[in-house]
mmCIF file with all atom_site columns, C-alpha atoms in Angstrom:
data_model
loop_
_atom_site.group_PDB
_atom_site.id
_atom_site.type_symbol
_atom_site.label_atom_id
_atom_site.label_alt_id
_atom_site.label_comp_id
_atom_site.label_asym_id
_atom_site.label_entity_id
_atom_site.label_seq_id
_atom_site.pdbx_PDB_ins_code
_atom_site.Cartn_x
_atom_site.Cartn_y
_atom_site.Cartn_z
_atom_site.occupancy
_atom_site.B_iso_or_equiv
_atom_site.pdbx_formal_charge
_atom_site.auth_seq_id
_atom_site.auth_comp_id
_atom_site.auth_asym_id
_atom_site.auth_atom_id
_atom_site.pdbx_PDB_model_num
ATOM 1   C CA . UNK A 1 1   ? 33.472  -2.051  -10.749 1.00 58.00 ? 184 UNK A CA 1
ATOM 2   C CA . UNK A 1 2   ? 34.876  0.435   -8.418  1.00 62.00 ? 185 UNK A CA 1
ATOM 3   C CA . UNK A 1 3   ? 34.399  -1.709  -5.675  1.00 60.00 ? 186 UNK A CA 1
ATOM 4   C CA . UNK A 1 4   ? 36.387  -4.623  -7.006  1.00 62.00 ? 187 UNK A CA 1
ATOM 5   C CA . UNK A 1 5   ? 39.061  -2.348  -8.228  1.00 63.00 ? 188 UNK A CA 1
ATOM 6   C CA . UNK A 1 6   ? 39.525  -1.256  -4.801  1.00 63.00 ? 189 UNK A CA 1
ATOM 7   C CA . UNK A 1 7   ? 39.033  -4.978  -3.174  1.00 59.00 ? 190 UNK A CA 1
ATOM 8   C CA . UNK A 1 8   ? 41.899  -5.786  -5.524  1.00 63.00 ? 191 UNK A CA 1
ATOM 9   C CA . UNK A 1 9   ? 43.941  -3.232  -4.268  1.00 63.00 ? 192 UNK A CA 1
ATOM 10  C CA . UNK A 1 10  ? 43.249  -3.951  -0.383  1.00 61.00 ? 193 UNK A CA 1
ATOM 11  C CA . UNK A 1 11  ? 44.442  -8.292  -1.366  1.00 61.00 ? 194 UNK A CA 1
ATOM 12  C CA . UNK A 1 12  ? 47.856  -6.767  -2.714  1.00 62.00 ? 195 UNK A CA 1
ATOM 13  C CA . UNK A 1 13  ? 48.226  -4.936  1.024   1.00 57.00 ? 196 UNK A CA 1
ATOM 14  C CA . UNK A 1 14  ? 50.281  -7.316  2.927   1.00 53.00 ? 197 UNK A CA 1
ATOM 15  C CA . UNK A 1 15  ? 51.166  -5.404  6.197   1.00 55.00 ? 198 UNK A CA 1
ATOM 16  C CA . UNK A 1 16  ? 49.360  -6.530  9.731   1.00 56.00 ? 199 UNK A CA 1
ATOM 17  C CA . UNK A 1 17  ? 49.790  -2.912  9.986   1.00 58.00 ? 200 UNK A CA 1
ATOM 18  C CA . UNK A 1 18  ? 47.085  -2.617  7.566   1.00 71.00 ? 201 UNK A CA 1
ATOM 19  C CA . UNK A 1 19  ? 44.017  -4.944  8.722   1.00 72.00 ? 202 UNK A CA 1
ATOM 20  C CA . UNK A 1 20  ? 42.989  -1.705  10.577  1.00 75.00 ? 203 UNK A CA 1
ATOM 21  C CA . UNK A 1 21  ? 42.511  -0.087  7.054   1.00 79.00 ? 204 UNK A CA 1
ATOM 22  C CA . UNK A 1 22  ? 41.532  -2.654  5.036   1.00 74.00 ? 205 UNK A CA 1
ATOM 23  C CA . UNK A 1 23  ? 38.649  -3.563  7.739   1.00 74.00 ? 206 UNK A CA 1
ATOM 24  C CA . UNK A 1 24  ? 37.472  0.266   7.338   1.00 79.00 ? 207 UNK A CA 1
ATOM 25  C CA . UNK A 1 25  ? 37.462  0.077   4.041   1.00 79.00 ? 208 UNK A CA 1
ATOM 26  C CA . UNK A 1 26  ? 35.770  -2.878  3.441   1.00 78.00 ? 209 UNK A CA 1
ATOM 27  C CA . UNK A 1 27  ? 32.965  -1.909  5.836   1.00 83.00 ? 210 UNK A CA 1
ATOM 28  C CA . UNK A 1 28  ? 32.656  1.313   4.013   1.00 82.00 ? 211 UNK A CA 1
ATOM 29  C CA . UNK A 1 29  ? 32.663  -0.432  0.488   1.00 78.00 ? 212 UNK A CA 1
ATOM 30  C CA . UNK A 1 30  ? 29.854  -3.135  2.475   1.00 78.00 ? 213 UNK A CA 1
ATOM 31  C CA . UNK A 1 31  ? 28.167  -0.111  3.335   1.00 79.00 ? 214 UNK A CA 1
ATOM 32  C CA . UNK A 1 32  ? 27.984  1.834   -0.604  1.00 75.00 ? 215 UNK A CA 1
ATOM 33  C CA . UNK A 1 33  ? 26.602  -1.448  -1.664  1.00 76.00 ? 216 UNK A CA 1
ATOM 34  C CA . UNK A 1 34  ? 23.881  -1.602  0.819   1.00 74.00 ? 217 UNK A CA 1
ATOM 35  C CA . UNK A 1 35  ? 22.887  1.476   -0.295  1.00 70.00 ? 218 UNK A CA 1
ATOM 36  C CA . UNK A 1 36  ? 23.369  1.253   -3.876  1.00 71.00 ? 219 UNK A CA 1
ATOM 37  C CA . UNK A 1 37  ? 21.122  -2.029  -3.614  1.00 66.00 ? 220 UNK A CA 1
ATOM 38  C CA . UNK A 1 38  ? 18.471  -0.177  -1.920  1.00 66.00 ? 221 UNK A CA 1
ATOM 39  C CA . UNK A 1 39  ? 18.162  2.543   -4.259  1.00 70.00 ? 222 UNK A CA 1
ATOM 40  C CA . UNK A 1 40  ? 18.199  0.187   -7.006  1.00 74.00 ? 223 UNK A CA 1
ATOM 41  C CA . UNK A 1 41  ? 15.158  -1.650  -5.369  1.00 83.00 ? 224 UNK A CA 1
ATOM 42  C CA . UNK A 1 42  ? 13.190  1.448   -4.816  1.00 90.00 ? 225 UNK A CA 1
ATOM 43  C CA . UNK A 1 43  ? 9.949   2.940   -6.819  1.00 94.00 ? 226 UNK A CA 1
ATOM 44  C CA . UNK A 1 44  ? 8.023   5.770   -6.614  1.00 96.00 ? 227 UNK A CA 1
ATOM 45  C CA . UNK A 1 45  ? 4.452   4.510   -5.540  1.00 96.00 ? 228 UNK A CA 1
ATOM 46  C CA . UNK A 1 46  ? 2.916   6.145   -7.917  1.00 96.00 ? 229 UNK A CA 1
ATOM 47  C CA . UNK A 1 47  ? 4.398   3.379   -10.521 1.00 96.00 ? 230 UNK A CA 1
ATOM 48  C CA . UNK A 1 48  ? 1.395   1.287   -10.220 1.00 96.00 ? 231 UNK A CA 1
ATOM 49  C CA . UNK A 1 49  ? -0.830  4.416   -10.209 1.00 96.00 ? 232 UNK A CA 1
ATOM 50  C CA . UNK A 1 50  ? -2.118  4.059   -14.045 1.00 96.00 ? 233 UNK A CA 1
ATOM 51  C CA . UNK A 1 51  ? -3.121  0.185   -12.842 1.00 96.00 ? 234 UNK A CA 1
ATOM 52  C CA . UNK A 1 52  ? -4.719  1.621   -10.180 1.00 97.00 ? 235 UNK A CA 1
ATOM 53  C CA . UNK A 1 53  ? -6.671  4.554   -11.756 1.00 97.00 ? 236 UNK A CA 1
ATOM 54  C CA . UNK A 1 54  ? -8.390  1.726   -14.395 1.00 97.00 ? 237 UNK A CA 1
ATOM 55  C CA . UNK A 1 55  ? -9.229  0.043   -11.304 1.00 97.00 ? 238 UNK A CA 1
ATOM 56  C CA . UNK A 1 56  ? -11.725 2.126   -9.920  1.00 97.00 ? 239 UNK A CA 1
ATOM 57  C CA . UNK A 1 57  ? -12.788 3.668   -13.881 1.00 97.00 ? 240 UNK A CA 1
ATOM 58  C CA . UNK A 1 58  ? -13.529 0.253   -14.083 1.00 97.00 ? 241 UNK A CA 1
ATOM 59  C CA . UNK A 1 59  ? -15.669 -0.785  -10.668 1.00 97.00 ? 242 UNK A CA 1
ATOM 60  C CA . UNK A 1 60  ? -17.630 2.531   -11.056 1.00 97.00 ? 243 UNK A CA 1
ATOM 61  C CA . UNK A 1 61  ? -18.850 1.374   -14.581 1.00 96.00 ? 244 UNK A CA 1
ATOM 62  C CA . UNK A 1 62  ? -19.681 -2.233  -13.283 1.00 97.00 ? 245 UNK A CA 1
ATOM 63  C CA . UNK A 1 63  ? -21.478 -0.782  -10.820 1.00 96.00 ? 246 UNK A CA 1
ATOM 64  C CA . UNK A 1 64  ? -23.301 2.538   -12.423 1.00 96.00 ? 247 UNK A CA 1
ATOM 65  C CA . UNK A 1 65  ? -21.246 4.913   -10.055 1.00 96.00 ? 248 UNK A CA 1
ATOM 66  C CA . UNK A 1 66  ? -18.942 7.614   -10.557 1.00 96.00 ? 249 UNK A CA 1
ATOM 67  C CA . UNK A 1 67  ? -15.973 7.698   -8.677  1.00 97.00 ? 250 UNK A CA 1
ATOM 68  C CA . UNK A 1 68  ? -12.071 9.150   -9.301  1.00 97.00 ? 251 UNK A CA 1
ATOM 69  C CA . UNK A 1 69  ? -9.037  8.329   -7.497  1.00 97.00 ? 252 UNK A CA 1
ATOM 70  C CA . UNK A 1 70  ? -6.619  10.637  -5.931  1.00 97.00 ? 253 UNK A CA 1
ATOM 71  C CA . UNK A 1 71  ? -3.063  9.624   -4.853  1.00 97.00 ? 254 UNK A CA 1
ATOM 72  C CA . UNK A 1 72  ? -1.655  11.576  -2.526  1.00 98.00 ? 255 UNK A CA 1
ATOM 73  C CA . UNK A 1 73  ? 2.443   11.434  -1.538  1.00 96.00 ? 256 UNK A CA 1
ATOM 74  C CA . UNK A 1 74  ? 2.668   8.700   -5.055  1.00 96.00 ? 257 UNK A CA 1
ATOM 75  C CA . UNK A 1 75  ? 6.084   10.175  -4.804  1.00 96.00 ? 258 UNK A CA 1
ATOM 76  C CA . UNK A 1 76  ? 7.034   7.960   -1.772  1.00 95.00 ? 259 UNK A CA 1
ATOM 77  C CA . UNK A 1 77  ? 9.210   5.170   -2.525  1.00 93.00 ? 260 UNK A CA 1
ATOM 78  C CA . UNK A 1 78  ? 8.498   1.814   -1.706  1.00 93.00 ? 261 UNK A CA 1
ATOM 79  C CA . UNK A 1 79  ? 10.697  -1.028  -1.853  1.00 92.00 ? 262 UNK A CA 1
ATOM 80  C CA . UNK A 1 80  ? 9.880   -2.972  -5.738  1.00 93.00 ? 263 UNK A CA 1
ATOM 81  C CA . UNK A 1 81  ? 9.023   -6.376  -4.531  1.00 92.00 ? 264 UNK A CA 1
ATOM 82  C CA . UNK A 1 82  ? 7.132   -5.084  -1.627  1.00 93.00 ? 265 UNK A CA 1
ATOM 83  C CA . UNK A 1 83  ? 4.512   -2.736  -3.989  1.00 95.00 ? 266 UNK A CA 1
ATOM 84  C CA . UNK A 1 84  ? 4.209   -6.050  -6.226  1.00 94.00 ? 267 UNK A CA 1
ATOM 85  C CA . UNK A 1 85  ? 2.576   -7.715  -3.325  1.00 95.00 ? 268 UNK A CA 1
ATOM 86  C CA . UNK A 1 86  ? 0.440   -5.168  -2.242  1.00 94.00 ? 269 UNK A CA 1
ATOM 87  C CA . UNK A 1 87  ? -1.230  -4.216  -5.525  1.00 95.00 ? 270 UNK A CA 1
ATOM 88  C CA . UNK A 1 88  ? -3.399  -6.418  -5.613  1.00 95.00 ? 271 UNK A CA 1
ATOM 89  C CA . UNK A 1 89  ? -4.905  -6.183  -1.936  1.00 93.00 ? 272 UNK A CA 1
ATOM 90  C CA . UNK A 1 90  ? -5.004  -2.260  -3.098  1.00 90.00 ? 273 UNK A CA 1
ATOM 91  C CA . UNK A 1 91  ? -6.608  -3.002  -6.052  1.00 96.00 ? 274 UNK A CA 1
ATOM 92  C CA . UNK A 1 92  ? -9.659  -4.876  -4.026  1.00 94.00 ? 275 UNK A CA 1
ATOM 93  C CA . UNK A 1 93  ? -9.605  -2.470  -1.667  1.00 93.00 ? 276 UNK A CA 1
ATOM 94  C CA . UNK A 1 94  ? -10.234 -0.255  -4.667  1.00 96.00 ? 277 UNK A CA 1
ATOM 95  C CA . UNK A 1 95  ? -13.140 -2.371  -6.019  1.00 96.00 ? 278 UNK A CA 1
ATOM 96  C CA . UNK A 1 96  ? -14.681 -2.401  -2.564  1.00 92.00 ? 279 UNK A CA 1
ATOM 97  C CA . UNK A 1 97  ? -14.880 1.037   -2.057  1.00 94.00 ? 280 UNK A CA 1
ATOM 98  C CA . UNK A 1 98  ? -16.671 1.926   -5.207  1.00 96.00 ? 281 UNK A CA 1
ATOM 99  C CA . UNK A 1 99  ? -18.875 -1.366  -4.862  1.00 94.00 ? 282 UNK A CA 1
ATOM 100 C CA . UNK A 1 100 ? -20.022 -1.090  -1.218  1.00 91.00 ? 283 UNK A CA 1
ATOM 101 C CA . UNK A 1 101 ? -18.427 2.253   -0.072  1.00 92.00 ? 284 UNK A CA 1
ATOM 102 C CA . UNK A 1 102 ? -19.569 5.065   -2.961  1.00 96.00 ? 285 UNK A CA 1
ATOM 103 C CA . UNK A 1 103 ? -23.273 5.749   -3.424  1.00 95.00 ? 286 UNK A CA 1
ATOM 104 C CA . UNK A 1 104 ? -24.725 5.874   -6.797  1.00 94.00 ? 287 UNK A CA 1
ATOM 105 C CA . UNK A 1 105 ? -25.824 9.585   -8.292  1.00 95.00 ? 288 UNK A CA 1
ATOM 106 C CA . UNK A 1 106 ? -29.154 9.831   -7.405  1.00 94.00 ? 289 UNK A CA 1
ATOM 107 C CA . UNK A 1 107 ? -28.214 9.090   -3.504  1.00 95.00 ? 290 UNK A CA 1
ATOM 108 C CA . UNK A 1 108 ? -25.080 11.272  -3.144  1.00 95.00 ? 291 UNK A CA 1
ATOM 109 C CA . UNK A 1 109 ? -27.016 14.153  -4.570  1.00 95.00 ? 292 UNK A CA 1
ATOM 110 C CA . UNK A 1 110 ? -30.241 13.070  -2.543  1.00 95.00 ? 293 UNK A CA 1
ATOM 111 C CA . UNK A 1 111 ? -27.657 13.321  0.337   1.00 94.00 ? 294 UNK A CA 1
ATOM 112 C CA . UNK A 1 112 ? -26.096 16.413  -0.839  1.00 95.00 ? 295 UNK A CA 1
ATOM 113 C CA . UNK A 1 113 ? -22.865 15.236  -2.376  1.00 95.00 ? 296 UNK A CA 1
ATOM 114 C CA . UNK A 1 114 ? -21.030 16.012  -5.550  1.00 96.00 ? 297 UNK A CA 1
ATOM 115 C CA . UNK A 1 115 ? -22.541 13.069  -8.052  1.00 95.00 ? 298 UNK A CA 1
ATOM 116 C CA . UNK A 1 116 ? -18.737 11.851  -8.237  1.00 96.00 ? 299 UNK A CA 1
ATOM 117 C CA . UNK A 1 117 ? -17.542 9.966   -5.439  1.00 96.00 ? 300 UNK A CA 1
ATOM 118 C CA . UNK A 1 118 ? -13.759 10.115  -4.201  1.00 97.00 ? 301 UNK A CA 1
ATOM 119 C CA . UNK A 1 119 ? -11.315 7.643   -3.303  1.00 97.00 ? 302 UNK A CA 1
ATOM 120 C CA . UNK A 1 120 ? -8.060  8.871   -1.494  1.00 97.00 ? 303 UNK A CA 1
ATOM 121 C CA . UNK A 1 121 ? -5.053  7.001   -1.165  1.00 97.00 ? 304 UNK A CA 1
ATOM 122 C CA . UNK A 1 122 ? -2.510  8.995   0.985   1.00 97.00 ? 305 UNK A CA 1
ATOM 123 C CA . UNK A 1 123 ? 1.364   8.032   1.057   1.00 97.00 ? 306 UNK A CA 1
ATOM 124 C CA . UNK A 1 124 ? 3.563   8.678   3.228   1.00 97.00 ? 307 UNK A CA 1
ATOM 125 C CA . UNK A 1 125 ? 7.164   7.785   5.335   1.00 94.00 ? 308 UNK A CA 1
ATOM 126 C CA . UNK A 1 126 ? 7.163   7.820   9.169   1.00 95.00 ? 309 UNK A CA 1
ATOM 127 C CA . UNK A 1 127 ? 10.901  7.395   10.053  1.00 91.00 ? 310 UNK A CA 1
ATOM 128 C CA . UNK A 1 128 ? 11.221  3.652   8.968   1.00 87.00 ? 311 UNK A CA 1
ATOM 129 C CA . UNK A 1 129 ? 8.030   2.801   7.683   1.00 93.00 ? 312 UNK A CA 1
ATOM 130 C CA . UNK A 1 130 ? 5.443   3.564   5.103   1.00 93.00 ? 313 UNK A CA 1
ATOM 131 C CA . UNK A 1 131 ? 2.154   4.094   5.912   1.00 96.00 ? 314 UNK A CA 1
ATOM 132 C CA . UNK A 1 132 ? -0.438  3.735   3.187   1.00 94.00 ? 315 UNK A CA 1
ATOM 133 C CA . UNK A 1 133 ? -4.212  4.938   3.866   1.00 94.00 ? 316 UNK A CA 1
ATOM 134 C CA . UNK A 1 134 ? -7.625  4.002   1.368   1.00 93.00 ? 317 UNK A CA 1
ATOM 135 C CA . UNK A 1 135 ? -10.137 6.412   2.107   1.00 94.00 ? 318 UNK A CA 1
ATOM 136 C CA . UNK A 1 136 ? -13.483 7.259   0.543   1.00 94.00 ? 319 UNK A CA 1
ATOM 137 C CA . UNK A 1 137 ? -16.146 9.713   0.603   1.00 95.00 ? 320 UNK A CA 1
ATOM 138 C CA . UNK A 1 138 ? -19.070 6.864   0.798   1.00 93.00 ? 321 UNK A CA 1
ATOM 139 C CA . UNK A 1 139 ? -21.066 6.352   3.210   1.00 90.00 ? 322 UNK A CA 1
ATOM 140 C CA . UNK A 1 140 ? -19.346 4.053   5.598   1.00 88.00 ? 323 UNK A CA 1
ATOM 141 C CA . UNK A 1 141 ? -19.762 0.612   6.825   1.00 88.00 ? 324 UNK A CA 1
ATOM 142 C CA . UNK A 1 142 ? -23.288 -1.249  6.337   1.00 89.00 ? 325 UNK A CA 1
ATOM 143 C CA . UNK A 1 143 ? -23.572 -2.745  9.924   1.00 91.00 ? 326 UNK A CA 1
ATOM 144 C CA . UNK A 1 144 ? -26.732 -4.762  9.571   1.00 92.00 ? 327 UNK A CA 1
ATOM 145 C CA . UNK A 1 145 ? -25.486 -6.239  6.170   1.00 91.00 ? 328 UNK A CA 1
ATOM 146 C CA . UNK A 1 146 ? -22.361 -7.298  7.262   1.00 92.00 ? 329 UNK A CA 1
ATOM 147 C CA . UNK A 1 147 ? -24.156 -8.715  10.727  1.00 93.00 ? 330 UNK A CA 1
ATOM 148 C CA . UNK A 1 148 ? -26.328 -10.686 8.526   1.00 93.00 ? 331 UNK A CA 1
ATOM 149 C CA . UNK A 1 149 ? -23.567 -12.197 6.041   1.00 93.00 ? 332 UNK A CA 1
ATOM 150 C CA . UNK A 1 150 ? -21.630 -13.126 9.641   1.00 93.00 ? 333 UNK A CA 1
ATOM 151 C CA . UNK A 1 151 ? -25.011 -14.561 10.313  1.00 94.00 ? 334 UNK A CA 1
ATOM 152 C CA . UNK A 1 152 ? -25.377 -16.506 7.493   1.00 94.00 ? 335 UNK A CA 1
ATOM 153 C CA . UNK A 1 153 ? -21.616 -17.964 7.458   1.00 94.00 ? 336 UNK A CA 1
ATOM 154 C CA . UNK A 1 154 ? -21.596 -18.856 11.250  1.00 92.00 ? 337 UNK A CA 1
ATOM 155 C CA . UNK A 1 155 ? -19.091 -15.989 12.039  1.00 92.00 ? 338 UNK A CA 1
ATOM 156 C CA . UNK A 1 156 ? -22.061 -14.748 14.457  1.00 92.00 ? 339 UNK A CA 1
ATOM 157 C CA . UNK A 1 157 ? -24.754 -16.182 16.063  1.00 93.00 ? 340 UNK A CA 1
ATOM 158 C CA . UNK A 1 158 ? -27.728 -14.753 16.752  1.00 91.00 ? 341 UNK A CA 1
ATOM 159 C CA . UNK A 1 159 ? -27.822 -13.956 20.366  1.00 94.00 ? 342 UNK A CA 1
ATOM 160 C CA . UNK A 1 160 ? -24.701 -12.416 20.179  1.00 92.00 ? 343 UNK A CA 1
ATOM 161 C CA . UNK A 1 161 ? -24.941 -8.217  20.533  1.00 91.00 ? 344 UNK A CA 1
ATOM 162 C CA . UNK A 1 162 ? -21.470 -7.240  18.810  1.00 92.00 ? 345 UNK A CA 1
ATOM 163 C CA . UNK A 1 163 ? -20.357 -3.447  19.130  1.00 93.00 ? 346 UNK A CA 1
ATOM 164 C CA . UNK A 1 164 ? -20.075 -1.989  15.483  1.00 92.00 ? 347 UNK A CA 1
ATOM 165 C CA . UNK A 1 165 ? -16.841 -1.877  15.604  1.00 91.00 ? 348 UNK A CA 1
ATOM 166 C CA . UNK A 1 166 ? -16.845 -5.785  16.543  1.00 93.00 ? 349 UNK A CA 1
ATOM 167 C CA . UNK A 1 167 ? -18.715 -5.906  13.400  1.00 92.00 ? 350 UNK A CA 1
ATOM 168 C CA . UNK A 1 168 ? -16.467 -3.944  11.344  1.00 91.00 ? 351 UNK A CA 1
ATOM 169 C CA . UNK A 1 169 ? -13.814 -6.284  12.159  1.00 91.00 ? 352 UNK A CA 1
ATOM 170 C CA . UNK A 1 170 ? -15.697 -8.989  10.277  1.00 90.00 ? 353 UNK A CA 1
ATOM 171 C CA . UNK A 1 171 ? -14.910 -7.686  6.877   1.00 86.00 ? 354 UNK A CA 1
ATOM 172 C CA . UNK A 1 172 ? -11.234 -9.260  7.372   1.00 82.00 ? 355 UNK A CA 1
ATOM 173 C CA . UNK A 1 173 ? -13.374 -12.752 7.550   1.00 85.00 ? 356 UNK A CA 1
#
């Protein structure tokens, strides 16, 4: 509203001696809207939180485990449209840690770990960007069971040696 009150005003300016001013002005009024759209698109990361939290409740009573989430930095904001497209990547993130990542009971106090796993998602701004970080407290990547699925799609073959770290890389297959 304020912004096409004042457009209105710069039209009735006739003056060439004005196109300096009304080319400030309408940069500035350019710029107010920029920002005023950004804010607008903007939410706190934590607004998918509650979605997330069921998530892993959920995938640790599928799978006999106990597990709890902790968001760290939910406070972040993150443009609307671009959390709505990663929630559901996070969310099977989420499954997989609990699933493949957290050990049941019996083994994490075997291995002298609190009987509740933990998955961490840290959030946080670096200048420009976000960076967003899924962590647990399982234990780790299963080399020779992701070597044999590779195996068994083709992704590998069997007199290849990969690094474990090669192998890692084929849980983005």
């Amino acid at each position: 509203v304020i912004a096409q009150a004042r457009l209105t005003q710069i039209a009735n300016l006739s003056s060439d001696s004005n196109l300096k001013t009304i080319a400030e002005e309408l940069e500035r009024l350019s710029s107010v809207l920029r920002d005023t759209t950004m804010r607008i698109r903007m939410v706190p990361f934590a607004s998918v939180s509650e979605r997330l939290f069921r998530i892993v409740r959920q995938a640790a009573k599928e799978t006999d485990k106990r597990a709890v989430l902790d968001i760290k930095g939910g406070q972040t904001e993150v443009d609307r449209s671009v959390l709505e497209r990663i929630t559901a990547p996070f969310e099977h993130m989420l499954r997989n840690s609990v699933a493949h990542g957290i050990e049941g009971p019996a083994e994490r106090t075997a291995k002298g770990k609190p009987e509740l796993g933990e998955v961490r998602i840290d959030v946080r701004q670096e200048g420009n960007e976000i960076v967003l970080s899924v962590v647990d407290d399982g234990a780790g990547l299963n080399f020779e069971r992701i070597r044999a699925k590779a195996l068994a799609q083709g992704l590998l073959k069997p007199e290849d040696h990969p690094t474990d770290g090669e192998v890692a890389e084929f849980i983005f297959h």
